[in-house]
Short mmCIF file of C-alpha atoms in Angstrom, two decimals:
data_model
loop_
_atom_site.label_atom_id
_atom_site.label_comp_id
_atom_site.label_asym_id
_atom_site.label_seq_id
_atom_site.Cartn_x
_atom_site.Cartn_y
_atom_site.Cartn_z
CA MET W 17 129.21 -61.86 260.79
CA LYS W 18 126.70 -64.50 259.81
CA GLY W 19 124.10 -61.83 259.16
CA GLN W 20 126.46 -59.88 256.94
CA THR W 21 127.34 -63.07 255.03
CA ASN W 22 123.70 -63.93 254.43
CA ILE W 23 122.97 -60.38 253.26
CA SER W 24 125.92 -60.40 250.83
CA LEU W 25 124.95 -63.82 249.43
CA GLU W 26 121.36 -62.71 249.07
CA HIS W 27 122.53 -59.53 247.32
CA GLU W 28 124.70 -61.54 244.90
CA GLY W 29 121.78 -63.85 244.17
CA ARG W 30 119.55 -60.89 243.31
CA THR W 31 122.05 -58.96 241.22
CA GLY W 32 123.80 -61.92 239.62
CA ALA W 33 127.22 -60.74 240.82
CA GLY W 34 129.99 -63.34 240.97
CA LYS W 35 128.46 -65.45 238.23
CA GLU W 36 129.47 -65.97 234.63
CA PRO W 37 127.94 -63.47 232.18
CA GLY W 38 124.73 -64.85 230.80
CA SER W 39 124.23 -67.42 233.59
CA ASN W 40 121.38 -65.39 235.02
CA PRO W 41 118.38 -65.22 232.63
CA ARG W 42 117.58 -61.70 233.83
CA GLN W 43 121.12 -60.49 233.15
CA ILE W 44 121.58 -58.68 229.82
CA VAL W 45 124.86 -59.41 227.99
CA ASN W 46 126.05 -56.96 225.34
CA ARG W 47 127.54 -59.12 222.61
CA PRO W 48 129.27 -57.49 219.61
CA LYS W 49 127.17 -57.46 216.50
CA PRO W 50 128.53 -59.24 213.43
CA PRO W 51 129.76 -56.92 210.68
CA GLY W 52 127.08 -56.01 208.23
CA LYS W 53 127.18 -57.02 204.59
CA THR W 54 126.61 -53.47 203.44
CA LYS W 55 130.20 -52.46 204.20
CA HIS W 56 131.67 -55.35 202.18
CA LEU W 57 129.27 -54.73 199.31
CA LEU W 58 130.11 -51.02 199.23
CA THR W 59 133.85 -51.80 199.25
CA LEU W 60 133.41 -54.18 196.32
CA VAL W 61 131.44 -51.59 194.36
CA ILE W 62 134.13 -48.94 194.96
CA ILE W 63 136.90 -51.31 193.80
CA VAL W 64 134.95 -52.24 190.66
CA LEU W 65 134.31 -48.57 189.86
CA LEU W 66 137.99 -47.71 190.33
CA LEU W 67 139.05 -50.55 188.03
CA TRP W 68 136.50 -49.53 185.41
CA ALA W 69 137.53 -45.86 185.56
CA SER W 70 141.22 -46.78 185.31
CA ALA W 71 140.61 -49.02 182.29
CA LYS W 72 138.50 -46.29 180.69
CA GLN W 73 141.13 -43.59 181.14
CA THR W 74 143.99 -45.80 179.92
CA ASP W 75 142.06 -47.20 176.93
CA ALA W 76 142.66 -50.75 178.16
CA SER W 77 140.33 -53.44 176.92
CA PHE W 78 140.20 -57.23 176.88
CA THR W 79 139.57 -57.08 173.13
CA GLU W 80 143.01 -55.60 172.47
CA LEU W 81 144.53 -58.15 174.84
CA PHE W 82 143.09 -61.10 172.94
CA THR W 83 143.83 -59.47 169.57
CA GLY W 84 147.51 -59.06 170.45
CA GLY W 85 147.80 -62.64 171.65
CA PRO W 86 148.82 -64.10 168.25
CA GLU W 87 151.52 -61.45 167.81
CA MET W 88 152.93 -62.31 171.23
CA TRP W 89 152.96 -65.97 170.24
CA LYS W 90 154.96 -65.12 167.10
CA LEU W 91 157.49 -63.27 169.20
CA LEU W 92 157.87 -66.21 171.57
CA LYS W 93 158.37 -68.57 168.64
CA GLU W 94 161.22 -66.36 167.39
CA MET W 95 162.88 -66.52 170.82
CA PHE W 96 163.11 -70.32 170.80
CA PRO W 97 165.40 -72.12 170.62
CA PRO W 98 167.91 -69.80 172.31
CA ARG W 99 171.18 -69.22 170.50
CA TRP W 100 173.54 -70.84 173.01
CA SER W 101 176.60 -69.89 170.96
CA TYR W 102 175.97 -66.28 172.00
CA PHE W 103 176.63 -67.21 175.63
CA ASP W 104 180.39 -66.55 175.40
CA ASN W 105 179.73 -62.97 174.29
CA ILE W 106 177.67 -61.99 177.33
CA VAL W 107 179.73 -63.43 180.19
CA GLN W 108 181.82 -60.27 180.55
CA GLY W 109 178.69 -58.12 180.40
CA MET W 110 177.09 -60.13 183.19
CA LEU W 111 180.23 -59.91 185.34
CA GLU W 112 180.23 -56.15 184.81
CA THR W 113 176.59 -56.04 185.90
CA ILE W 114 177.40 -57.89 189.14
CA ARG W 115 180.37 -55.58 189.80
CA MET W 116 178.17 -52.52 189.25
CA ALA W 117 175.56 -53.86 191.68
CA LEU W 118 178.20 -54.73 194.27
CA ILE W 119 179.97 -51.35 194.20
CA GLY W 120 176.72 -49.38 194.01
CA THR W 121 175.21 -51.27 196.94
CA THR W 122 178.36 -50.83 199.04
CA ILE W 123 178.48 -47.07 198.46
CA GLY W 124 174.77 -46.75 199.14
CA ALA W 125 175.00 -48.79 202.35
CA ILE W 126 177.85 -46.64 203.71
CA LEU W 127 175.97 -43.40 202.97
CA ALA W 128 172.72 -44.83 204.36
CA ILE W 129 174.18 -45.24 207.88
CA PRO W 130 174.42 -41.52 208.84
CA ILE W 131 171.29 -40.64 206.86
CA SER W 132 169.19 -43.23 208.69
CA ILE W 133 170.46 -41.97 212.05
CA ILE W 134 169.51 -38.41 211.14
CA CYS W 135 166.03 -39.57 210.04
CA ALA W 136 165.33 -41.54 213.26
CA GLY W 137 163.08 -39.56 215.58
CA ASN W 138 164.27 -41.34 218.73
CA LEU W 139 167.93 -40.45 218.07
CA MET W 140 167.55 -36.87 216.83
CA PRO W 141 166.48 -34.29 219.41
CA SER W 142 164.61 -31.92 217.08
CA ARG W 143 161.89 -32.33 214.46
CA TRP W 144 163.60 -29.61 212.45
CA ILE W 145 166.38 -32.13 211.81
CA TYR W 146 164.71 -35.44 211.01
CA TYR W 147 161.63 -34.15 209.14
CA PRO W 148 163.68 -32.34 206.42
CA ALA W 149 165.99 -35.38 206.26
CA ARG W 150 163.02 -37.67 205.68
CA PHE W 151 161.71 -35.34 202.99
CA LEU W 152 165.02 -35.47 201.12
CA LEU W 153 165.10 -39.25 201.51
CA ASN W 154 161.61 -39.55 200.03
CA LEU W 155 162.69 -37.29 197.18
CA ILE W 156 165.62 -39.61 196.44
CA ARG W 157 163.34 -42.64 196.44
CA THR W 158 160.91 -40.91 194.08
CA ILE W 159 163.40 -40.62 191.19
CA PRO W 160 163.46 -43.82 189.07
CA ASP W 161 166.81 -45.54 188.66
CA LEU W 162 166.57 -45.36 184.85
CA LEU W 163 166.17 -41.59 185.04
CA LEU W 164 169.13 -41.36 187.40
CA ALA W 165 171.22 -43.45 185.02
CA ALA W 166 170.24 -41.27 182.06
CA LEU W 167 171.21 -38.12 184.00
CA PHE W 168 174.58 -39.58 185.02
CA VAL W 169 175.22 -40.74 181.43
CA ALA W 170 174.70 -37.16 180.28
CA VAL W 171 177.29 -36.01 182.84
CA PHE W 172 179.90 -38.80 182.80
CA GLY W 173 179.30 -40.39 179.39
CA LEU W 174 178.67 -44.03 178.48
CA GLY W 175 180.04 -46.81 180.69
CA PRO W 176 179.57 -48.45 184.08
CA ILE W 177 180.26 -45.31 186.17
CA PRO W 178 176.77 -43.80 185.58
CA GLY W 179 175.19 -47.15 186.42
CA ILE W 180 177.17 -47.45 189.65
CA LEU W 181 176.17 -43.94 190.73
CA ALA W 182 172.51 -44.56 189.88
CA LEU W 183 172.49 -47.80 191.89
CA ALA W 184 174.26 -46.06 194.79
CA VAL W 185 171.60 -43.35 194.98
CA PHE W 186 168.85 -45.95 194.73
CA SER W 187 170.49 -48.03 197.48
CA VAL W 188 170.73 -45.01 199.78
CA GLY W 189 166.99 -44.41 199.49
CA LEU W 190 166.06 -48.05 200.05
CA ILE W 191 168.49 -49.00 202.84
CA ALA W 192 168.14 -45.73 204.77
CA LYS W 193 164.33 -45.98 204.69
CA LEU W 194 164.29 -49.52 206.08
CA THR W 195 167.04 -48.79 208.61
CA TYR W 196 165.56 -45.68 210.19
CA GLU W 197 162.19 -47.41 210.56
CA SER W 198 163.97 -50.23 212.41
CA LEU W 199 165.90 -47.71 214.50
CA GLU W 200 162.67 -46.28 215.84
CA THR W 201 161.60 -49.71 217.15
CA ILE W 202 164.77 -50.63 219.08
CA ASP W 203 164.74 -51.23 222.84
CA LYS W 204 165.15 -47.90 224.65
CA GLY W 205 166.23 -49.51 227.93
CA PRO W 206 169.95 -49.79 227.11
CA LEU W 207 169.99 -46.25 225.72
CA GLU W 208 168.42 -44.83 228.89
CA ALA W 209 170.88 -46.76 231.06
CA MET W 210 173.86 -45.49 229.03
CA THR W 211 172.53 -41.93 229.19
CA ALA W 212 172.20 -42.23 232.96
CA VAL W 213 175.91 -43.12 233.33
CA GLY W 214 176.96 -40.14 231.19
CA MET W 215 177.65 -41.58 227.72
CA ASN W 216 177.53 -39.15 224.79
CA ARG W 217 175.47 -39.60 221.62
CA ILE W 218 178.22 -41.29 219.62
CA GLN W 219 178.78 -43.84 222.38
CA LEU W 220 175.04 -44.48 222.51
CA ILE W 221 175.00 -45.29 218.82
CA VAL W 222 178.13 -47.47 218.92
CA TYR W 223 177.29 -49.48 222.04
CA GLY W 224 173.50 -49.23 222.23
CA VAL W 225 172.20 -49.05 218.66
CA VAL W 226 174.67 -50.98 216.51
CA PRO W 227 174.45 -54.29 218.44
CA GLN W 228 170.64 -54.23 218.18
CA LEU W 229 170.52 -53.39 214.48
CA ALA W 230 173.59 -55.03 212.91
CA ALA W 231 171.83 -58.19 211.73
CA GLN W 232 168.84 -56.31 210.29
CA PHE W 233 171.08 -53.78 208.53
CA THR W 234 173.07 -56.58 206.89
CA SER W 235 169.81 -58.16 205.75
CA TYR W 236 168.72 -54.86 204.19
CA VAL W 237 172.04 -54.55 202.35
CA LEU W 238 171.69 -58.07 200.91
CA TYR W 239 168.14 -57.28 199.84
CA ALA W 240 169.30 -54.10 198.10
CA PHE W 241 172.05 -56.06 196.33
CA GLU W 242 169.48 -58.52 194.95
CA ILE W 243 167.39 -55.66 193.58
CA ASN W 244 170.42 -53.87 192.15
CA VAL W 245 171.50 -56.93 190.16
CA ARG W 246 168.12 -56.90 188.43
CA ALA W 247 168.19 -53.12 188.00
CA ALA W 248 171.75 -53.12 186.65
CA ALA W 249 170.65 -55.48 183.87
CA ILE W 250 168.26 -52.78 182.62
CA LEU W 251 170.42 -49.67 183.08
CA GLY W 252 172.43 -50.58 179.98
CA LEU W 253 169.41 -49.62 177.89
CA VAL W 254 170.31 -45.97 178.54
CA GLY W 255 174.05 -46.57 178.07
CA ALA W 256 174.98 -47.18 181.73
CA GLY W 257 176.99 -50.35 181.07
CA GLY W 258 176.39 -53.95 182.02
CA ILE W 259 174.37 -56.66 180.35
CA GLY W 260 171.73 -54.11 179.35
CA LEU W 261 173.91 -53.03 176.40
CA TYR W 262 173.46 -56.51 174.94
CA TYR W 263 169.71 -56.31 175.50
CA GLU W 264 169.61 -53.09 173.52
CA ALA W 265 171.78 -54.48 170.70
CA THR W 266 169.87 -57.75 170.25
CA LEU W 267 166.44 -56.14 170.47
CA GLY W 268 167.48 -53.41 168.05
CA PHE W 269 168.50 -55.99 165.42
CA LEU W 270 165.42 -58.18 166.14
CA GLU W 271 167.66 -61.08 167.22
CA TYR W 272 165.21 -62.46 169.75
CA ASP W 273 166.98 -65.82 170.09
CA LYS W 274 170.04 -63.98 171.42
CA THR W 275 167.80 -61.94 173.72
CA ASN W 276 166.38 -65.17 175.11
CA THR W 277 169.89 -66.39 175.88
CA ILE W 278 170.56 -63.22 177.86
CA ILE W 279 167.26 -63.60 179.74
CA ILE W 280 168.01 -67.20 180.71
CA PHE W 281 171.54 -66.32 181.83
CA THR W 282 170.27 -63.36 183.87
CA LEU W 283 167.59 -65.53 185.45
CA ALA W 284 170.16 -68.14 186.50
CA ILE W 285 172.39 -65.48 188.10
CA VAL W 286 169.46 -63.88 189.93
CA LEU W 287 168.27 -67.23 191.29
CA ILE W 288 171.76 -68.04 192.60
CA ILE W 289 172.08 -64.65 194.28
CA ASP W 290 168.60 -64.97 195.80
CA TYR W 291 169.42 -68.39 197.21
CA VAL W 292 172.72 -67.30 198.74
CA SER W 293 171.18 -64.11 200.17
CA ASN W 294 168.27 -66.01 201.72
CA LYS W 295 170.67 -68.44 203.41
CA LEU W 296 172.76 -65.57 204.77
CA ARG W 297 169.67 -63.76 206.07
CA GLU W 298 168.47 -66.92 207.79
CA LYS W 299 171.78 -67.21 209.64
CA LEU W 300 171.80 -63.53 210.58
CA LEU W 301 168.21 -63.29 211.77
#
């Protein structure tokens, strides 16, 4: 035993085994090389070339930017001071905008629930189901909300109904996208246990998926509502109701002081909604 111990210790002393890397001068340690500067320099050159090519193709120049500065200053001077007496005229329009965002978000959230389940790869058994569903969802998200509003105005006429439908379609695309991505990251342990005891797919969703995703889904709905309030303020430019009709009227008659009043009022409403939504999300998550 003593002979074997001496041999093993002598072997470790020769090979450097059992020691920290680099403690033996004869031992070679492979340390990672620091990243070269060539990669960063090449990345910077590519970014600069892309910016230059984009500016060239769009005819953008700093000269035009500085030349248009005085005209922008004139416009800002015409916007101040705001015409506060115009405030009473836009309260109903702002309330209509909030109602449009609320109804559109609610409809979109309800429709997003089954669509997100169909798009989730861990809940659907076949790729022939969730890949086409994802394609249709991406197609919905590709269409701008202003274009949707213009199409619905052509079908249903002027008023808040086209705006509500446009916001509902937009909400479906946004909420379903975020929800199905979260569905694919849920804990599979409870689902496997429920499957083992014989639960069907609906029971899996109700008892295994909903409890894990309820807080996140509510957060997504609140986020969509915030965006829809901002979007609803613009949809009126194409006749879809809301405060946007007043934007179009004041800008068309060059009454920029009234436009500034609408902007300030809209900003105040958006800040309040953002604050309340953030507090609700903090409590949920």
